[in-house]
């Protein structure tokens, strides 16, 4: 069973360009989370999605950032008009459907390191 | 809002010795989970250990154990018989219990060096 897949692993963009980060959750997982890790910092929550729904976007910057998790295909984190401050590692995590279990572990992907020149 | 504080930016330990990493948190919730994650140089986030707030017994996983003090809102990680492969960043994390957003709140991390 493949783990959480993220691509690309490394992405270089110039200021003003768009960045698209993709996340394929583990098989059977319908919850996806995106986190950002700035240099020398811990991970910070950005957004929590279920299939076709944004559940919690309290950590998303108000402008330039968007996320989706369509019925088919990977989850996409999109950053428009990137700036140098967007340089960071972006991690995706997935978890299974919430049900009777009170706890669902989040399994992390390897991250995408975004560098903005 | 919940916060997680790791007051030790760096720690070091001799191989085969024991080290304790500190973590405190702030929450008004009564139902929550606490975690320790390991991030080696590969940057992959690896779950080390988990503690449910409703459990009084401290969690253990092989050489890793926690000291969970709910009243003090303290959650430290003890690594026994340290190995070179334990060298990594360690992050303490918090998550609300059932019924809320399942997002994780992380501390800033502690860099652990293991000396041979």
PDB file of C-alpha atoms in Angstrom:
ATOM      1  CA  UNK A   1       0.000   0.000   0.000  1.00  0.00           C
ATOM      2  CA  UNK A   2       1.688   3.141  -1.213  1.00  0.00           C
ATOM      3  CA  UNK A   3       2.021   6.001   1.217  1.00  0.00           C
ATOM      4  CA  UNK A   4       1.031   9.601   0.692  1.00  0.00           C
ATOM      5  CA  UNK A   5       2.528  10.862  -2.547  1.00  0.00           C
ATOM      6  CA  UNK A   6       3.509  14.443  -3.196  1.00  0.00           C
ATOM      7  CA  UNK A   7       4.879  15.937  -6.353  1.00  0.00           C
ATOM      8  CA  UNK A   8       6.954  17.566  -7.304  1.00  0.00           C
ATOM      9  CA  UNK A   9       9.460  17.047  -4.495  1.00  0.00           C
ATOM     10  CA  UNK A  10      11.243  20.245  -5.417  1.00  0.00           C
ATOM     11  CA  UNK A  11       9.763  23.225  -7.219  1.00  0.00           C
ATOM     12  CA  UNK A  12      11.512  26.422  -8.244  1.00  0.00           C
ATOM     13  CA  UNK A  13       9.504  29.436  -9.274  1.00  0.00           C
ATOM     14  CA  UNK A  14      10.286  33.056 -10.006  1.00  0.00           C
ATOM     15  CA  UNK A  15       8.411  35.799  -8.242  1.00  0.00           C
ATOM     16  CA  UNK A  16       4.998  36.317  -9.790  1.00  0.00           C
ATOM     17  CA  UNK A  17       4.644  32.805 -11.180  1.00  0.00           C
ATOM     18  CA  UNK A  18       2.136  30.203 -10.042  1.00  0.00           C
ATOM     19  CA  UNK A  19       2.990  27.125  -8.002  1.00  0.00           C
ATOM     20  CA  UNK A  20       0.869  23.965  -8.055  1.00  0.00           C
ATOM     21  CA  UNK A  21       1.561  21.302  -5.478  1.00  0.00           C
ATOM     22  CA  UNK A  22      -0.101  17.923  -5.733  1.00  0.00           C
ATOM     23  CA  UNK A  23      -0.954  15.385  -3.081  1.00  0.00           C
ATOM     24  CA  UNK A  24      -2.291  11.866  -3.600  1.00  0.00           C
ATOM     25  CA  UNK A  25      -3.595  10.458  -0.309  1.00  0.00           C
ATOM     26  CA  UNK A  26      -3.183   6.879   0.768  1.00  0.00           C
ATOM     27  CA  UNK A  27      -5.645   4.438  -0.717  1.00  0.00           C
ATOM     28  CA  UNK A  28      -8.928   4.576   1.155  1.00  0.00           C
ATOM     29  CA  UNK A  29      -8.210   7.957   2.744  1.00  0.00           C
ATOM     30  CA  UNK A  30     -10.678  10.733   2.095  1.00  0.00           C
ATOM     31  CA  UNK A  31      -9.275  13.446   4.369  1.00  0.00           C
ATOM     32  CA  UNK A  32      -6.365  15.633   3.325  1.00  0.00           C
ATOM     33  CA  UNK A  33      -4.467  18.254   5.301  1.00  0.00           C
ATOM     34  CA  UNK A  34      -1.885  20.742   4.095  1.00  0.00           C
ATOM     35  CA  UNK A  35       0.836  22.137   6.345  1.00  0.00           C
ATOM     36  CA  UNK A  36       3.631  24.628   5.700  1.00  0.00           C
ATOM     37  CA  UNK A  37       7.050  24.518   7.307  1.00  0.00           C
ATOM     38  CA  UNK A  38       9.111  27.664   7.122  1.00  0.00           C
ATOM     39  CA  UNK A  39      12.874  27.371   7.721  1.00  0.00           C
ATOM     40  CA  UNK A  40      13.718  26.632  11.367  1.00  0.00           C
ATOM     41  CA  UNK A  41      10.019  26.384  12.245  1.00  0.00           C
ATOM     42  CA  UNK A  42       7.476  23.719  13.048  1.00  0.00           C
ATOM     43  CA  UNK A  43       4.693  22.757  10.694  1.00  0.00           C
ATOM     44  CA  UNK A  44       1.740  25.120  10.543  1.00  0.00           C
ATOM     45  CA  UNK A  45      -1.706  24.000   9.508  1.00  0.00           C
ATOM     46  CA  UNK A  46      -3.113  25.537   6.356  1.00  0.00           C
ATOM     47  CA  UNK A  47      -6.245  23.698   5.242  1.00  0.00           C
ATOM     48  CA  UNK A  48      -8.269  20.541   5.823  1.00  0.00           C
ATOM     49  CA  UNK A  49     -10.292  19.038   2.985  1.00  0.00           C
ATOM     50  CA  UNK A  50     -12.541  16.123   2.351  1.00  0.00           C
ATOM     51  CA  UNK A  51     -13.583  15.053  -1.118  1.00  0.00           C
ATOM     52  CA  UNK A  52     -15.019  18.141  -2.864  1.00  0.00           C
ATOM     53  CA  UNK A  53     -15.290  20.063   0.427  1.00  0.00           C
ATOM     54  CA  UNK A  54     -13.111  22.448   2.388  1.00  0.00           C
ATOM     55  CA  UNK A  55     -13.686  21.687   6.060  1.00  0.00           C
ATOM     56  CA  UNK A  56     -11.267  24.087   7.737  1.00  0.00           C
ATOM     57  CA  UNK A  57      -9.228  26.756   5.982  1.00  0.00           C
ATOM     58  CA  UNK A  58      -8.400  28.787   9.056  1.00  0.00           C
ATOM     59  CA  UNK A  59      -4.659  28.576   8.360  1.00  0.00           C
ATOM     60  CA  UNK A  60      -4.762  29.643   4.735  1.00  0.00           C
ATOM     61  CA  UNK A  61      -3.513  33.105   3.813  1.00  0.00           C
ATOM     62  CA  UNK A  62      -6.429  35.192   2.617  1.00  0.00           C
ATOM     63  CA  UNK A  63      -4.940  35.969  -0.775  1.00  0.00           C
ATOM     64  CA  UNK A  64      -3.122  34.009  -3.483  1.00  0.00           C
ATOM     65  CA  UNK A  65      -3.580  30.593  -1.844  1.00  0.00           C
ATOM     66  CA  UNK A  66      -6.271  28.061  -2.695  1.00  0.00           C
ATOM     67  CA  UNK A  67      -6.788  24.338  -2.276  1.00  0.00           C
ATOM     68  CA  UNK A  68      -9.040  21.727  -3.730  1.00  0.00           C
ATOM     69  CA  UNK A  69      -9.646  18.009  -3.401  1.00  0.00           C
ATOM     70  CA  UNK A  70     -11.786  16.909  -6.331  1.00  0.00           C
ATOM     71  CA  UNK A  71     -13.873  13.779  -6.511  1.00  0.00           C
ATOM     72  CA  UNK A  72     -11.274  12.254  -8.799  1.00  0.00           C
ATOM     73  CA  UNK A  73      -7.566  12.942  -8.710  1.00  0.00           C
ATOM     74  CA  UNK A  74      -5.119  14.446  -6.233  1.00  0.00           C
ATOM     75  CA  UNK A  75      -5.521  17.369  -3.921  1.00  0.00           C
ATOM     76  CA  UNK A  76      -3.974  20.556  -5.274  1.00  0.00           C
ATOM     77  CA  UNK A  77      -2.505  23.450  -3.326  1.00  0.00           C
ATOM     78  CA  UNK A  78      -2.209  26.439  -5.600  1.00  0.00           C
ATOM     79  CA  UNK A  79      -0.189  29.552  -4.903  1.00  0.00           C
ATOM     80  CA  UNK A  80      -0.641  32.419  -7.317  1.00  0.00           C
ATOM     81  CA  UNK A  81       1.895  35.197  -7.874  1.00  0.00           C
ATOM     82  CA  UNK A  82       4.456  33.650  -5.561  1.00  0.00           C
ATOM     83  CA  UNK A  83       6.723  35.838  -3.440  1.00  0.00           C
ATOM     84  CA  UNK A  84      10.008  34.993  -1.725  1.00  0.00           C
ATOM     85  CA  UNK A  85       8.210  34.563   1.588  1.00  0.00           C
ATOM     86  CA  UNK A  86       6.342  31.585   0.140  1.00  0.00           C
ATOM     87  CA  UNK A  87       9.598  29.598   0.063  1.00  0.00           C
ATOM     88  CA  UNK A  88       8.998  26.702   2.424  1.00  0.00           C
ATOM     89  CA  UNK A  89       8.352  22.984   2.630  1.00  0.00           C
ATOM     90  CA  UNK A  90       4.710  22.093   2.074  1.00  0.00           C
ATOM     91  CA  UNK A  91       3.503  18.859   3.577  1.00  0.00           C
ATOM     92  CA  UNK A  92       0.352  16.946   2.849  1.00  0.00           C
ATOM     93  CA  UNK A  93      -1.139  14.401   5.224  1.00  0.00           C
ATOM     94  CA  UNK A  94      -4.085  12.071   4.805  1.00  0.00           C
ATOM     95  CA  UNK A  95      -6.312  10.139   7.146  1.00  0.00           C
ATOM     96  CA  UNK A  96      -9.146   7.654   6.698  1.00  0.00           C
ATOM     97  CA  UNK A  97     -12.847   8.334   6.941  1.00  0.00           C
ATOM     98  CA  UNK A  98     -14.008   9.435  10.388  1.00  0.00           C
ATOM     99  CA  UNK A  99     -16.384   6.900  11.757  1.00  0.00           C
ATOM    100  CA  UNK A 100     -16.798   5.089  14.994  1.00  0.00           C
ATOM    101  CA  UNK A 101     -13.112   5.450  15.743  1.00  0.00           C
ATOM    102  CA  UNK A 102     -12.270   8.453  17.854  1.00  0.00           C
ATOM    103  CA  UNK A 103      -8.832   8.814  16.424  1.00  0.00           C
ATOM    104  CA  UNK A 104      -7.553   8.833  12.865  1.00  0.00           C
ATOM    105  CA  UNK A 105      -3.815   9.043  12.395  1.00  0.00           C
ATOM    106  CA  UNK A 106      -2.506  11.486   9.847  1.00  0.00           C
ATOM    107  CA  UNK A 107       0.048   9.970   7.509  1.00  0.00           C
ATOM    108  CA  UNK A 108       2.462  12.483   6.046  1.00  0.00           C
ATOM    109  CA  UNK A 109       3.882  12.714   2.573  1.00  0.00           C
ATOM    110  CA  UNK A 110       7.543  13.558   1.931  1.00  0.00           C
ATOM    111  CA  UNK A 111       6.785  17.224   1.287  1.00  0.00           C
ATOM    112  CA  UNK A 112       7.380  19.619  -1.578  1.00  0.00           C
ATOM    113  CA  UNK A 113      10.148  22.142  -1.133  1.00  0.00           C
ATOM    114  CA  UNK A 114       9.219  25.361  -2.880  1.00  0.00           C
ATOM    115  CA  UNK A 115      11.944  27.866  -3.673  1.00  0.00           C
ATOM    116  CA  UNK A 116      10.988  31.280  -4.996  1.00  0.00           C
ATOM    117  CA  UNK A 117      13.761  33.161  -6.747  1.00  0.00           C
TER     118      UNK A 117
ATOM    119  CA  UNK B   1      -6.412  29.019  20.406  1.00  0.00           C
ATOM    120  CA  UNK B   2      -4.284  26.070  21.306  1.00  0.00           C
ATOM    121  CA  UNK B   3      -0.534  26.559  21.509  1.00  0.00           C
ATOM    122  CA  UNK B   4       2.375  24.164  21.874  1.00  0.00           C
ATOM    123  CA  UNK B   5       5.711  25.275  23.304  1.00  0.00           C
ATOM    124  CA  UNK B   6       9.035  23.479  23.103  1.00  0.00           C
ATOM    125  CA  UNK B   7      11.522  25.410  25.187  1.00  0.00           C
ATOM    126  CA  UNK B   8      14.647  23.508  24.106  1.00  0.00           C
ATOM    127  CA  UNK B   9      15.754  24.462  20.591  1.00  0.00           C
ATOM    128  CA  UNK B  10      18.634  21.961  20.776  1.00  0.00           C
ATOM    129  CA  UNK B  11      19.586  18.993  22.911  1.00  0.00           C
ATOM    130  CA  UNK B  12      22.419  16.510  22.790  1.00  0.00           C
ATOM    131  CA  UNK B  13      22.912  13.075  24.283  1.00  0.00           C
ATOM    132  CA  UNK B  14      25.611  10.435  24.326  1.00  0.00           C
ATOM    133  CA  UNK B  15      24.871   7.212  22.536  1.00  0.00           C
ATOM    134  CA  UNK B  16      23.213   4.672  24.879  1.00  0.00           C
ATOM    135  CA  UNK B  17      22.233   7.398  27.359  1.00  0.00           C
ATOM    136  CA  UNK B  18      18.769   8.772  28.129  1.00  0.00           C
ATOM    137  CA  UNK B  19      17.430  12.161  27.113  1.00  0.00           C
ATOM    138  CA  UNK B  20      14.182  13.972  27.859  1.00  0.00           C
ATOM    139  CA  UNK B  21      12.594  16.520  25.552  1.00  0.00           C
ATOM    140  CA  UNK B  22      10.130  19.014  27.032  1.00  0.00           C
ATOM    141  CA  UNK B  23       6.778  20.187  25.729  1.00  0.00           C
ATOM    142  CA  UNK B  24       4.021  22.274  27.256  1.00  0.00           C
ATOM    143  CA  UNK B  25       0.699  23.158  25.728  1.00  0.00           C
ATOM    144  CA  UNK B  26      -2.241  25.394  26.358  1.00  0.00           C
ATOM    145  CA  UNK B  27      -5.852  24.428  25.762  1.00  0.00           C
ATOM    146  CA  UNK B  28      -9.276  24.807  27.310  1.00  0.00           C
ATOM    147  CA  UNK B  29     -10.428  21.504  25.845  1.00  0.00           C
ATOM    148  CA  UNK B  30     -10.729  18.366  27.956  1.00  0.00           C
ATOM    149  CA  UNK B  31     -10.661  15.898  25.078  1.00  0.00           C
ATOM    150  CA  UNK B  32      -7.515  15.949  22.974  1.00  0.00           C
ATOM    151  CA  UNK B  33      -4.503  14.022  21.743  1.00  0.00           C
ATOM    152  CA  UNK B  34      -0.812  14.731  22.039  1.00  0.00           C
ATOM    153  CA  UNK B  35       1.924  13.478  19.755  1.00  0.00           C
ATOM    154  CA  UNK B  36       5.639  13.411  19.255  1.00  0.00           C
ATOM    155  CA  UNK B  37       6.860  13.421  15.664  1.00  0.00           C
ATOM    156  CA  UNK B  38      10.396  12.824  14.443  1.00  0.00           C
ATOM    157  CA  UNK B  39      11.742  14.613  11.376  1.00  0.00           C
ATOM    158  CA  UNK B  40      15.114  13.268  10.199  1.00  0.00           C
ATOM    159  CA  UNK B  41      17.185  15.085   7.569  1.00  0.00           C
ATOM    160  CA  UNK B  42      15.034  13.467   4.875  1.00  0.00           C
ATOM    161  CA  UNK B  43      12.221  15.717   6.213  1.00  0.00           C
ATOM    162  CA  UNK B  44       9.750  12.837   6.353  1.00  0.00           C
ATOM    163  CA  UNK B  45       7.435  13.256   9.360  1.00  0.00           C
ATOM    164  CA  UNK B  46       7.359  10.080  11.427  1.00  0.00           C
ATOM    165  CA  UNK B  47       4.933   9.528  14.288  1.00  0.00           C
ATOM    166  CA  UNK B  48       6.873   8.425  17.371  1.00  0.00           C
ATOM    167  CA  UNK B  49       4.219   8.198  20.036  1.00  0.00           C
ATOM    168  CA  UNK B  50       0.645   9.269  20.821  1.00  0.00           C
ATOM    169  CA  UNK B  51      -1.154  10.016  24.072  1.00  0.00           C
ATOM    170  CA  UNK B  52      -4.900  10.320  24.604  1.00  0.00           C
ATOM    171  CA  UNK B  53      -5.755  12.952  27.197  1.00  0.00           C
ATOM    172  CA  UNK B  54      -8.380  10.749  28.853  1.00  0.00           C
ATOM    173  CA  UNK B  55      -5.802   8.061  29.588  1.00  0.00           C
ATOM    174  CA  UNK B  56      -3.889   8.430  32.824  1.00  0.00           C
ATOM    175  CA  UNK B  57      -1.314   5.837  31.863  1.00  0.00           C
ATOM    176  CA  UNK B  58       1.708   7.209  30.053  1.00  0.00           C
ATOM    177  CA  UNK B  59       2.217   5.886  26.536  1.00  0.00           C
ATOM    178  CA  UNK B  60       5.304   3.846  25.689  1.00  0.00           C
ATOM    179  CA  UNK B  61       6.727   2.594  22.400  1.00  0.00           C
ATOM    180  CA  UNK B  62       9.863   0.533  22.831  1.00  0.00           C
ATOM    181  CA  UNK B  63      12.631   2.997  23.831  1.00  0.00           C
ATOM    182  CA  UNK B  64      10.276   5.966  23.721  1.00  0.00           C
ATOM    183  CA  UNK B  65       8.003   6.951  26.574  1.00  0.00           C
ATOM    184  CA  UNK B  66       6.151  10.059  27.659  1.00  0.00           C
ATOM    185  CA  UNK B  67       5.494  11.791  30.949  1.00  0.00           C
ATOM    186  CA  UNK B  68       2.009  13.230  30.592  1.00  0.00           C
ATOM    187  CA  UNK B  69       1.035  15.688  33.331  1.00  0.00           C
ATOM    188  CA  UNK B  70      -2.468  16.824  32.411  1.00  0.00           C
ATOM    189  CA  UNK B  71      -2.924  19.356  35.191  1.00  0.00           C
ATOM    190  CA  UNK B  72       0.408  20.972  34.394  1.00  0.00           C
ATOM    191  CA  UNK B  73      -0.241  20.666  30.627  1.00  0.00           C
ATOM    192  CA  UNK B  74       3.137  19.078  30.195  1.00  0.00           C
ATOM    193  CA  UNK B  75       4.059  16.283  27.790  1.00  0.00           C
ATOM    194  CA  UNK B  76       7.735  15.295  27.759  1.00  0.00           C
ATOM    195  CA  UNK B  77       9.383  12.597  25.658  1.00  0.00           C
ATOM    196  CA  UNK B  78      12.012  10.290  27.095  1.00  0.00           C
ATOM    197  CA  UNK B  79      14.336   8.420  24.774  1.00  0.00           C
ATOM    198  CA  UNK B  80      16.197   5.587  26.454  1.00  0.00           C
ATOM    199  CA  UNK B  81      19.349   3.890  25.145  1.00  0.00           C
ATOM    200  CA  UNK B  82      19.781   6.625  22.532  1.00  0.00           C
ATOM    201  CA  UNK B  83      20.972   5.522  19.126  1.00  0.00           C
ATOM    202  CA  UNK B  84      22.670   7.437  16.336  1.00  0.00           C
ATOM    203  CA  UNK B  85      19.517   7.024  14.249  1.00  0.00           C
ATOM    204  CA  UNK B  86      17.551   8.994  16.829  1.00  0.00           C
ATOM    205  CA  UNK B  87      19.276  12.193  15.706  1.00  0.00           C
ATOM    206  CA  UNK B  88      16.548  14.380  14.216  1.00  0.00           C
ATOM    207  CA  UNK B  89      14.176  17.250  14.841  1.00  0.00           C
ATOM    208  CA  UNK B  90      11.436  16.308  17.284  1.00  0.00           C
ATOM    209  CA  UNK B  91       8.097  18.053  17.225  1.00  0.00           C
ATOM    210  CA  UNK B  92       5.425  17.975  19.868  1.00  0.00           C
ATOM    211  CA  UNK B  93       1.883  18.311  18.501  1.00  0.00           C
ATOM    212  CA  UNK B  94      -1.677  18.718  19.768  1.00  0.00           C
ATOM    213  CA  UNK B  95      -5.020  17.792  18.250  1.00  0.00           C
ATOM    214  CA  UNK B  96      -8.507  18.358  19.520  1.00  0.00           C
ATOM    215  CA  UNK B  97     -10.615  15.340  20.282  1.00  0.00           C
ATOM    216  CA  UNK B  98     -13.556  14.098  18.327  1.00  0.00           C
ATOM    217  CA  UNK B  99     -15.952  16.650  16.926  1.00  0.00           C
ATOM    218  CA  UNK B 100     -13.593  19.396  15.929  1.00  0.00           C
ATOM    219  CA  UNK B 101     -11.184  20.069  13.103  1.00  0.00           C
ATOM    220  CA  UNK B 102      -8.557  17.383  13.130  1.00  0.00           C
ATOM    221  CA  UNK B 103      -5.705  19.757  12.418  1.00  0.00           C
ATOM    222  CA  UNK B 104      -2.445  19.298  14.271  1.00  0.00           C
ATOM    223  CA  UNK B 105      -0.841  22.190  16.148  1.00  0.00           C
ATOM    224  CA  UNK B 106       2.941  21.836  16.293  1.00  0.00           C
ATOM    225  CA  UNK B 107       5.646  23.275  18.486  1.00  0.00           C
ATOM    226  CA  UNK B 108       8.775  24.769  16.942  1.00  0.00           C
ATOM    227  CA  UNK B 109      10.796  21.642  17.509  1.00  0.00           C
ATOM    228  CA  UNK B 110      13.907  20.424  19.319  1.00  0.00           C
ATOM    229  CA  UNK B 111      16.975  19.404  17.390  1.00  0.00           C
ATOM    230  CA  UNK B 112      18.456  16.279  18.962  1.00  0.00           C
ATOM    231  CA  UNK B 113      22.098  15.388  18.383  1.00  0.00           C
ATOM    232  CA  UNK B 114      23.375  11.962  19.386  1.00  0.00           C
ATOM    233  CA  UNK B 115      27.103  11.803  20.059  1.00  0.00           C
ATOM    234  CA  UNK B 116      28.963   8.526  19.506  1.00  0.00           C
TER     235      UNK B 116
END
